[in-house]
Short mmCIF file of N, CA and C in Angstrom, two decimals:
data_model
loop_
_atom_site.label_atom_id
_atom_site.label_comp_id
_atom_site.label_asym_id
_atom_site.label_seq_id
_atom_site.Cartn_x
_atom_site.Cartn_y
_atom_site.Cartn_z
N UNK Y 367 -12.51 17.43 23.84
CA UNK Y 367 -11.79 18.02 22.74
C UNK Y 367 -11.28 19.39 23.19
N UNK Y 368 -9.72 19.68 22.75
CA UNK Y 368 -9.77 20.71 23.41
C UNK Y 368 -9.06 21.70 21.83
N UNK Y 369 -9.73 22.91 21.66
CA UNK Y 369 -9.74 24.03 20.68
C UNK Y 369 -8.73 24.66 20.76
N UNK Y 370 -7.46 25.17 20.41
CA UNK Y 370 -6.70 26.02 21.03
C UNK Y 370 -6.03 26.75 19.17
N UNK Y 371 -6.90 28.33 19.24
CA UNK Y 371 -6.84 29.03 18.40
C UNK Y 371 -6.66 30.09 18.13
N UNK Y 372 -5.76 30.77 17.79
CA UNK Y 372 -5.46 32.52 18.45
C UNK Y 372 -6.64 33.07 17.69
N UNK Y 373 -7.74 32.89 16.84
CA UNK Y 373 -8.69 33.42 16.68
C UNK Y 373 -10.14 33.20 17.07
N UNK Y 374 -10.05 33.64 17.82
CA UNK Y 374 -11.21 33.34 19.18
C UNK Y 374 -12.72 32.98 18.13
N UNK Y 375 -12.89 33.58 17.44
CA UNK Y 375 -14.26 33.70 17.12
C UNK Y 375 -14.02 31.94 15.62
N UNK Y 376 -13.14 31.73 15.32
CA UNK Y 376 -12.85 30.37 14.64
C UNK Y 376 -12.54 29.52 15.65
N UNK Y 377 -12.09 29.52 16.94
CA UNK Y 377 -12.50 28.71 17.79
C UNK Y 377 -13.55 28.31 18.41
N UNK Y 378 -14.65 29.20 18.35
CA UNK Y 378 -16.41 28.92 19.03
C UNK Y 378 -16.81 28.49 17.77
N UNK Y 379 -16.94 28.82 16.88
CA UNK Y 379 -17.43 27.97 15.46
C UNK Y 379 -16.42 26.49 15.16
N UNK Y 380 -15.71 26.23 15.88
CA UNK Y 380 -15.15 25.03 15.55
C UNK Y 380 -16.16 24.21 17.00
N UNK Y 381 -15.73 24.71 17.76
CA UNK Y 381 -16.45 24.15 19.59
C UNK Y 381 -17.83 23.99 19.01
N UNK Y 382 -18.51 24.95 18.36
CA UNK Y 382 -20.19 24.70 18.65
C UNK Y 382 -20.46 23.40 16.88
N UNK Y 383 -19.27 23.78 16.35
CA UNK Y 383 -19.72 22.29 15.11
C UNK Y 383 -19.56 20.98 15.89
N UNK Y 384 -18.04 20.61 16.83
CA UNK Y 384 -17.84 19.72 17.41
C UNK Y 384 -18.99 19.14 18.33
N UNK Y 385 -20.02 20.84 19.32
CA UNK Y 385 -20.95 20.21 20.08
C UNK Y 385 -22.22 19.16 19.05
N UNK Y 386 -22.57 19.90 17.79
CA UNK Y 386 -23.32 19.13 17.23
C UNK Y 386 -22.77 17.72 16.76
N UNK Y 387 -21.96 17.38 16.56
CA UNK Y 387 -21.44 16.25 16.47
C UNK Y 387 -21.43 15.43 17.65
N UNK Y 388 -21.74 15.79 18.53
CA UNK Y 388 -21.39 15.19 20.00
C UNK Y 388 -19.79 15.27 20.72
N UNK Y 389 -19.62 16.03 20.28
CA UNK Y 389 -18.15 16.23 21.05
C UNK Y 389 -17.97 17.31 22.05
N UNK Y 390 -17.63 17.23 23.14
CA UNK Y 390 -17.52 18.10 24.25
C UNK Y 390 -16.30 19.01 23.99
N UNK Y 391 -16.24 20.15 24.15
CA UNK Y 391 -15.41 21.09 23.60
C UNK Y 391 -14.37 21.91 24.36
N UNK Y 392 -13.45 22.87 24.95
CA UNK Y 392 -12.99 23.67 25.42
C UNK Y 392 -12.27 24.69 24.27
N UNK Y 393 -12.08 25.81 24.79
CA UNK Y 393 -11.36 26.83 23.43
C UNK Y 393 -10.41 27.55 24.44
N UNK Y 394 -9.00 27.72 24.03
CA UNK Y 394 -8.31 28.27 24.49
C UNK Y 394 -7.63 29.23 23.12
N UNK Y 395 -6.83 30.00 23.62
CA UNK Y 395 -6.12 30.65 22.32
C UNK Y 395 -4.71 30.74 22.76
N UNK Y 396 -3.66 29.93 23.76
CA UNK Y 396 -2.61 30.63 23.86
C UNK Y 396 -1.93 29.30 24.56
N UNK Y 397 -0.58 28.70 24.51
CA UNK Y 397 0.16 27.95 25.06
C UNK Y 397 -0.15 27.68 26.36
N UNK Y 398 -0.40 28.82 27.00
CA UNK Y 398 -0.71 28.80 28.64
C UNK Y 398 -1.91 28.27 28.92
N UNK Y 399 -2.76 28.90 28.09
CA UNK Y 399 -4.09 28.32 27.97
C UNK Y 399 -4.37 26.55 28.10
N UNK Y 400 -4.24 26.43 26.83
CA UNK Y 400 -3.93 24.72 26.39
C UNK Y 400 -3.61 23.87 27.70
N UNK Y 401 -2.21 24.05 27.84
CA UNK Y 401 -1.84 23.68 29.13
C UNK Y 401 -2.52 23.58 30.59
N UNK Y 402 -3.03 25.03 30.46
CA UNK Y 402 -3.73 25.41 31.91
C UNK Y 402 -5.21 24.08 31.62
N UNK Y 403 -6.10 24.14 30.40
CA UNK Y 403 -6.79 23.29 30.03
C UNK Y 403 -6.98 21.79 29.87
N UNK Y 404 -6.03 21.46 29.72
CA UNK Y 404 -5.30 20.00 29.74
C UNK Y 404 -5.03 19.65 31.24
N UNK Y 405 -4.92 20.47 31.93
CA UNK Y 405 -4.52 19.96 33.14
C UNK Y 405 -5.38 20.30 34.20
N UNK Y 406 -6.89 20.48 33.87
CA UNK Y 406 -8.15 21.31 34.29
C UNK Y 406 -9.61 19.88 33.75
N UNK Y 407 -9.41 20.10 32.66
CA UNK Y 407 -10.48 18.86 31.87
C UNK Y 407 -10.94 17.68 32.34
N UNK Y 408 -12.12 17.76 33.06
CA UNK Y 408 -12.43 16.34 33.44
C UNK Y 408 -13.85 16.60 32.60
N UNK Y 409 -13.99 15.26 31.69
CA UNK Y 409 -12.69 14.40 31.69
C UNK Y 409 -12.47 14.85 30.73
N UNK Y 410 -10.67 13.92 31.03
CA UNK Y 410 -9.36 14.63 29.68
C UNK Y 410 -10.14 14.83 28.33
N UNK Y 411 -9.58 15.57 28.01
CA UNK Y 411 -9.78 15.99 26.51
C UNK Y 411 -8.91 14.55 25.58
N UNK Y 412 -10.03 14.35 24.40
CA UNK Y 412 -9.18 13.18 24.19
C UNK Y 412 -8.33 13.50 22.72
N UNK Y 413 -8.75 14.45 22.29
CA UNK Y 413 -8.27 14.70 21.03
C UNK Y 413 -7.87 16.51 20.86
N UNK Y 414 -6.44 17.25 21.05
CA UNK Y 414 -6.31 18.41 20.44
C UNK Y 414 -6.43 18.89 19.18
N UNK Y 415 -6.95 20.34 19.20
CA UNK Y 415 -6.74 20.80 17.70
C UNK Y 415 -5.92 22.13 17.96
N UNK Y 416 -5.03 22.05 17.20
CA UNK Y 416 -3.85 23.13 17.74
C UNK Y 416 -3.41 23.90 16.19
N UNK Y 417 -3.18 25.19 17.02
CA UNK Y 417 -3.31 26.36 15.86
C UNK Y 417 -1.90 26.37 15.68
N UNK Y 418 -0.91 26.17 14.62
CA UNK Y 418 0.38 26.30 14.66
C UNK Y 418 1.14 27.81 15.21
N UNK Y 419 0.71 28.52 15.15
CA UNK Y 419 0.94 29.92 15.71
C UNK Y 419 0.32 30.44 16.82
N UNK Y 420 0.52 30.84 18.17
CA UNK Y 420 -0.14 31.10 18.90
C UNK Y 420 0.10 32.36 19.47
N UNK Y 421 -0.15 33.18 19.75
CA UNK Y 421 0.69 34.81 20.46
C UNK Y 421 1.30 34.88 21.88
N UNK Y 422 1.66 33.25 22.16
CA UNK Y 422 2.72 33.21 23.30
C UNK Y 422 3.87 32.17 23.28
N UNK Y 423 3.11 31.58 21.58
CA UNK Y 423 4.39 30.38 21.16
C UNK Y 423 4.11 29.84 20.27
N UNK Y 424 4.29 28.27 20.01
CA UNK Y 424 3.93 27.74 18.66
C UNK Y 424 3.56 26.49 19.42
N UNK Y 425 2.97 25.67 18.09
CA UNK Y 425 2.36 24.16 18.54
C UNK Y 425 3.42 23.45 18.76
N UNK Y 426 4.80 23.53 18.56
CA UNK Y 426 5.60 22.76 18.30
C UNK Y 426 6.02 22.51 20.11
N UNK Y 427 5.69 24.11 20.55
CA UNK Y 427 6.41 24.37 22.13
C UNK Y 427 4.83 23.94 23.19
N UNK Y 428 4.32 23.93 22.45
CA UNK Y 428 2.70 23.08 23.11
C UNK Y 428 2.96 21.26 23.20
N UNK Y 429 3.60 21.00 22.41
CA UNK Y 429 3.38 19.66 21.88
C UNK Y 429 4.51 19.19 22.73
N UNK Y 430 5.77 19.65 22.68
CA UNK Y 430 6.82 19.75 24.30
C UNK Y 430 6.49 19.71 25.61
N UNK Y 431 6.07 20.93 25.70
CA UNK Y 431 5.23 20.60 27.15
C UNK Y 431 3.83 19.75 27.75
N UNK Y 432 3.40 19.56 26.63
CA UNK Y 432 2.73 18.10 26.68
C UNK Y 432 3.23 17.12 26.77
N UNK Y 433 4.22 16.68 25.80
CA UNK Y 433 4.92 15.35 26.31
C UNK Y 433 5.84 15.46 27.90
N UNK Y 434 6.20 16.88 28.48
CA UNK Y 434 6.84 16.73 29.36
C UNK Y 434 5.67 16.46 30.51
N UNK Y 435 4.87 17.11 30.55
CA UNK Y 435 3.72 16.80 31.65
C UNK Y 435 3.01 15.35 31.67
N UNK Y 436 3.21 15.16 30.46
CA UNK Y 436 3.00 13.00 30.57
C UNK Y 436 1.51 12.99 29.85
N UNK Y 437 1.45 14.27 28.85
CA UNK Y 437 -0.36 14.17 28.34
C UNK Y 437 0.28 13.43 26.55
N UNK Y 438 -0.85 12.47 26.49
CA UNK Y 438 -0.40 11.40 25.15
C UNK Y 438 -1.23 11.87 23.88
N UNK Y 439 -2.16 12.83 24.27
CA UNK Y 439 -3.64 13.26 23.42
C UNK Y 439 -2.81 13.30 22.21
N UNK Y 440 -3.97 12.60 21.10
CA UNK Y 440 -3.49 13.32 19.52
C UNK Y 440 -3.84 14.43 19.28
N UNK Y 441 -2.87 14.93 18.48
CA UNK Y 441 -2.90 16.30 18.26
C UNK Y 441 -2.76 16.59 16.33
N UNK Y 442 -4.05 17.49 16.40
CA UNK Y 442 -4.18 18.00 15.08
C UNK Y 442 -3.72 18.97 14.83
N UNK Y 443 -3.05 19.71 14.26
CA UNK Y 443 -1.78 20.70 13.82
C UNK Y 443 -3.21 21.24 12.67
N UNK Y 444 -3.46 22.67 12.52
CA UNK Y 444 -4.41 23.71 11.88
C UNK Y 444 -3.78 25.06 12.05
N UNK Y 445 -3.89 25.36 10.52
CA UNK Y 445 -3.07 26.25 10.08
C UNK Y 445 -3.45 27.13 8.81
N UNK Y 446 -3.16 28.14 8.56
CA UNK Y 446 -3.37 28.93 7.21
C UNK Y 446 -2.22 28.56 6.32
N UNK Y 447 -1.22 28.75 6.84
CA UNK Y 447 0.09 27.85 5.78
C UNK Y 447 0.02 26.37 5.49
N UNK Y 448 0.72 26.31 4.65
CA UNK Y 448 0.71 24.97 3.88
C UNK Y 448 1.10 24.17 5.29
N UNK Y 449 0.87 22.65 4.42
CA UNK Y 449 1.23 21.55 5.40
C UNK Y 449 3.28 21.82 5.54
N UNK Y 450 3.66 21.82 4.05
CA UNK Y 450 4.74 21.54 3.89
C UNK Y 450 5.76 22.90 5.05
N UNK Y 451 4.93 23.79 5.30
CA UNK Y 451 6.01 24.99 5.73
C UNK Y 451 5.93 24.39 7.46
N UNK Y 452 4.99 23.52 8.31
CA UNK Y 452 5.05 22.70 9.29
C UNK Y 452 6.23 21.94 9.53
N UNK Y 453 7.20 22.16 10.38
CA UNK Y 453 8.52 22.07 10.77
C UNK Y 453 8.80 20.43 10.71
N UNK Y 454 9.89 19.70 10.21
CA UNK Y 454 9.99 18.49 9.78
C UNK Y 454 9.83 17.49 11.10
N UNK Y 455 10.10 18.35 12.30
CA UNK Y 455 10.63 17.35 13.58
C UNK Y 455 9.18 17.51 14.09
N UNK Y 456 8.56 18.51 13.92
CA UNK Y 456 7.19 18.77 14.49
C UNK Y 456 5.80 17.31 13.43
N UNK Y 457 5.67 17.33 12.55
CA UNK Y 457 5.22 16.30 12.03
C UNK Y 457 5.60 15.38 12.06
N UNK Y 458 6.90 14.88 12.36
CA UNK Y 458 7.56 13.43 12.67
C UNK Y 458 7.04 13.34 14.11
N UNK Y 459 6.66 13.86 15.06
CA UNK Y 459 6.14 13.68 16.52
C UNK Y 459 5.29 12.97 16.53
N UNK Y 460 5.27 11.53 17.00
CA UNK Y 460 4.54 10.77 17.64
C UNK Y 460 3.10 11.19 18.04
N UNK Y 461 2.72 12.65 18.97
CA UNK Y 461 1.19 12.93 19.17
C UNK Y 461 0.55 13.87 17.80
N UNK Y 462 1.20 13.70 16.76
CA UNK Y 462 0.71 14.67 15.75
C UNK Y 462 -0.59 13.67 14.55
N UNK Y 463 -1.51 14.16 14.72
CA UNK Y 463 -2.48 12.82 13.93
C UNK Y 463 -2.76 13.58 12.73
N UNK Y 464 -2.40 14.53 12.78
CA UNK Y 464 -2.82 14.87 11.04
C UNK Y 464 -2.95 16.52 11.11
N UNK Y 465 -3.13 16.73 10.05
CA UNK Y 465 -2.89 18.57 9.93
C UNK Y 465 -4.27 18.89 8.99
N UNK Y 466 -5.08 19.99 9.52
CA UNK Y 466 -6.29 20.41 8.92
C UNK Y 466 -5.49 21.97 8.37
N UNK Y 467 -5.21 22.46 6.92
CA UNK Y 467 -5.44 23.12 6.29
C UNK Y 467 -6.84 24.41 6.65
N UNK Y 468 -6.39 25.62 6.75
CA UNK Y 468 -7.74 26.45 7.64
C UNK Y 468 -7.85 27.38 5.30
N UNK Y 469 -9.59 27.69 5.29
CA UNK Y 469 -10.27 27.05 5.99
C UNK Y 469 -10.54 25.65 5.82
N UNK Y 470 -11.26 24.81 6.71
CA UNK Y 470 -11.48 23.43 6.50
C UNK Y 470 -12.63 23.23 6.59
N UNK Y 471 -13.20 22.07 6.16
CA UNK Y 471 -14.62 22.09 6.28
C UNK Y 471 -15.05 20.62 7.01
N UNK Y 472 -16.65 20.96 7.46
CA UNK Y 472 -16.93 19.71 8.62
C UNK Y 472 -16.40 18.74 8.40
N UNK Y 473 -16.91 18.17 7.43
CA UNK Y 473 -16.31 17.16 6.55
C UNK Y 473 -14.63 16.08 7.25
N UNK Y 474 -13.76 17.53 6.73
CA UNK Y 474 -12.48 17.02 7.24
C UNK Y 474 -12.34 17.05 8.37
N UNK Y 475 -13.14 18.06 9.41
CA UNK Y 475 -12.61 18.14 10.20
C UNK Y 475 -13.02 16.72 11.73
N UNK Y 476 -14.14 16.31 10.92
CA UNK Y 476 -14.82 15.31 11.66
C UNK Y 476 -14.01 13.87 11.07
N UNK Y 477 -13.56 14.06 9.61
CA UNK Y 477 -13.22 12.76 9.83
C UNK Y 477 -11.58 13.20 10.72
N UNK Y 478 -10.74 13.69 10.51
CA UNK Y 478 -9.59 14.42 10.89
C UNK Y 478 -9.49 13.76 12.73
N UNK Y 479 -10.81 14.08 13.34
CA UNK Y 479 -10.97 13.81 14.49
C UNK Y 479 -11.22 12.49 14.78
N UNK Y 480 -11.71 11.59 13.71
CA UNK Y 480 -12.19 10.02 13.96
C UNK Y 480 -10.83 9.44 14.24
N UNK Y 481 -10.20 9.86 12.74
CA UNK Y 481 -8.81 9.44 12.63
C UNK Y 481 -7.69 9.38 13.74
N UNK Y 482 -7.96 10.40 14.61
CA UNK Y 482 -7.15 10.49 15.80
C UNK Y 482 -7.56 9.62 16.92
N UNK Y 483 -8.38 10.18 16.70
CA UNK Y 483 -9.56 9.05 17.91
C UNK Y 483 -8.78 7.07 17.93
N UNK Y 484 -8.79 7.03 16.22
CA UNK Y 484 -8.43 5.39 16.25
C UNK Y 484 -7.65 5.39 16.38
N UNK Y 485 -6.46 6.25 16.01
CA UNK Y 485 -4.87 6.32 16.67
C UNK Y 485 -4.61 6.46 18.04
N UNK Y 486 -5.63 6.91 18.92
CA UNK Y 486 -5.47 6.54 20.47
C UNK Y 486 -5.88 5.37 20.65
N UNK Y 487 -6.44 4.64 19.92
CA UNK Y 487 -6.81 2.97 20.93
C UNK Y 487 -5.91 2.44 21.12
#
């Protein structure tokens, strides 16, 4: 699973809920990051959670250079703004599995992650 959150300290509280769940974690906070992470991860990360705002770009320019590097991972779009202010072409994207509303709770965020999970088989 890979974390990518410009607020560092909501990214280790997302990583250490995921470890109790059994999910293996990474936290990045920045486009470069993600990337640099994704292409580092053994093994692959199978499911992103991506912060729509990042302080070197947006998920939308994450989710680009993912499909250009050939990575298929679903990707969860998490955000303080509404779902609806999430850019129309950016939710029509093929690796986008659903959008977690911040804050969110285990709850969603575990099923949020199942959900993606079955959309990769």
């Amino acid at each position: 699973m890979l974390v990518c959150d410009d607020e560092a300290r909501l990214a280790m509280l997302t990583a250490g809920l995921l470890d109790q769940y059994g999910y293996g974690s990474l936290t990045v906070s920045s486009v470069t990051g993600a990337l640099e992470a994704l292409g580092r991860a053994a093994p692959p990360c199978d499911v992103v959670l991506l912060d729509l705002t990042l302080p070197d770009g947006s998920a939308a320019e994450v989710v680009h250079k993912m499909r250009a590097a050939g990575y298929d991972q679903p990707v969860i779009l998490t955000s303080g703004y509404a779902e609806e202010d999430v850019p129309p072409e950016l939710r029509a994207d093929p690796l986008i599995a659903g959008y977690l509303a911040k804050p969110y709770s285990v709850d969603r965020l575990v099923d949020a992650i199942g959900r993606a999970l079955e959309q990769r088989r």
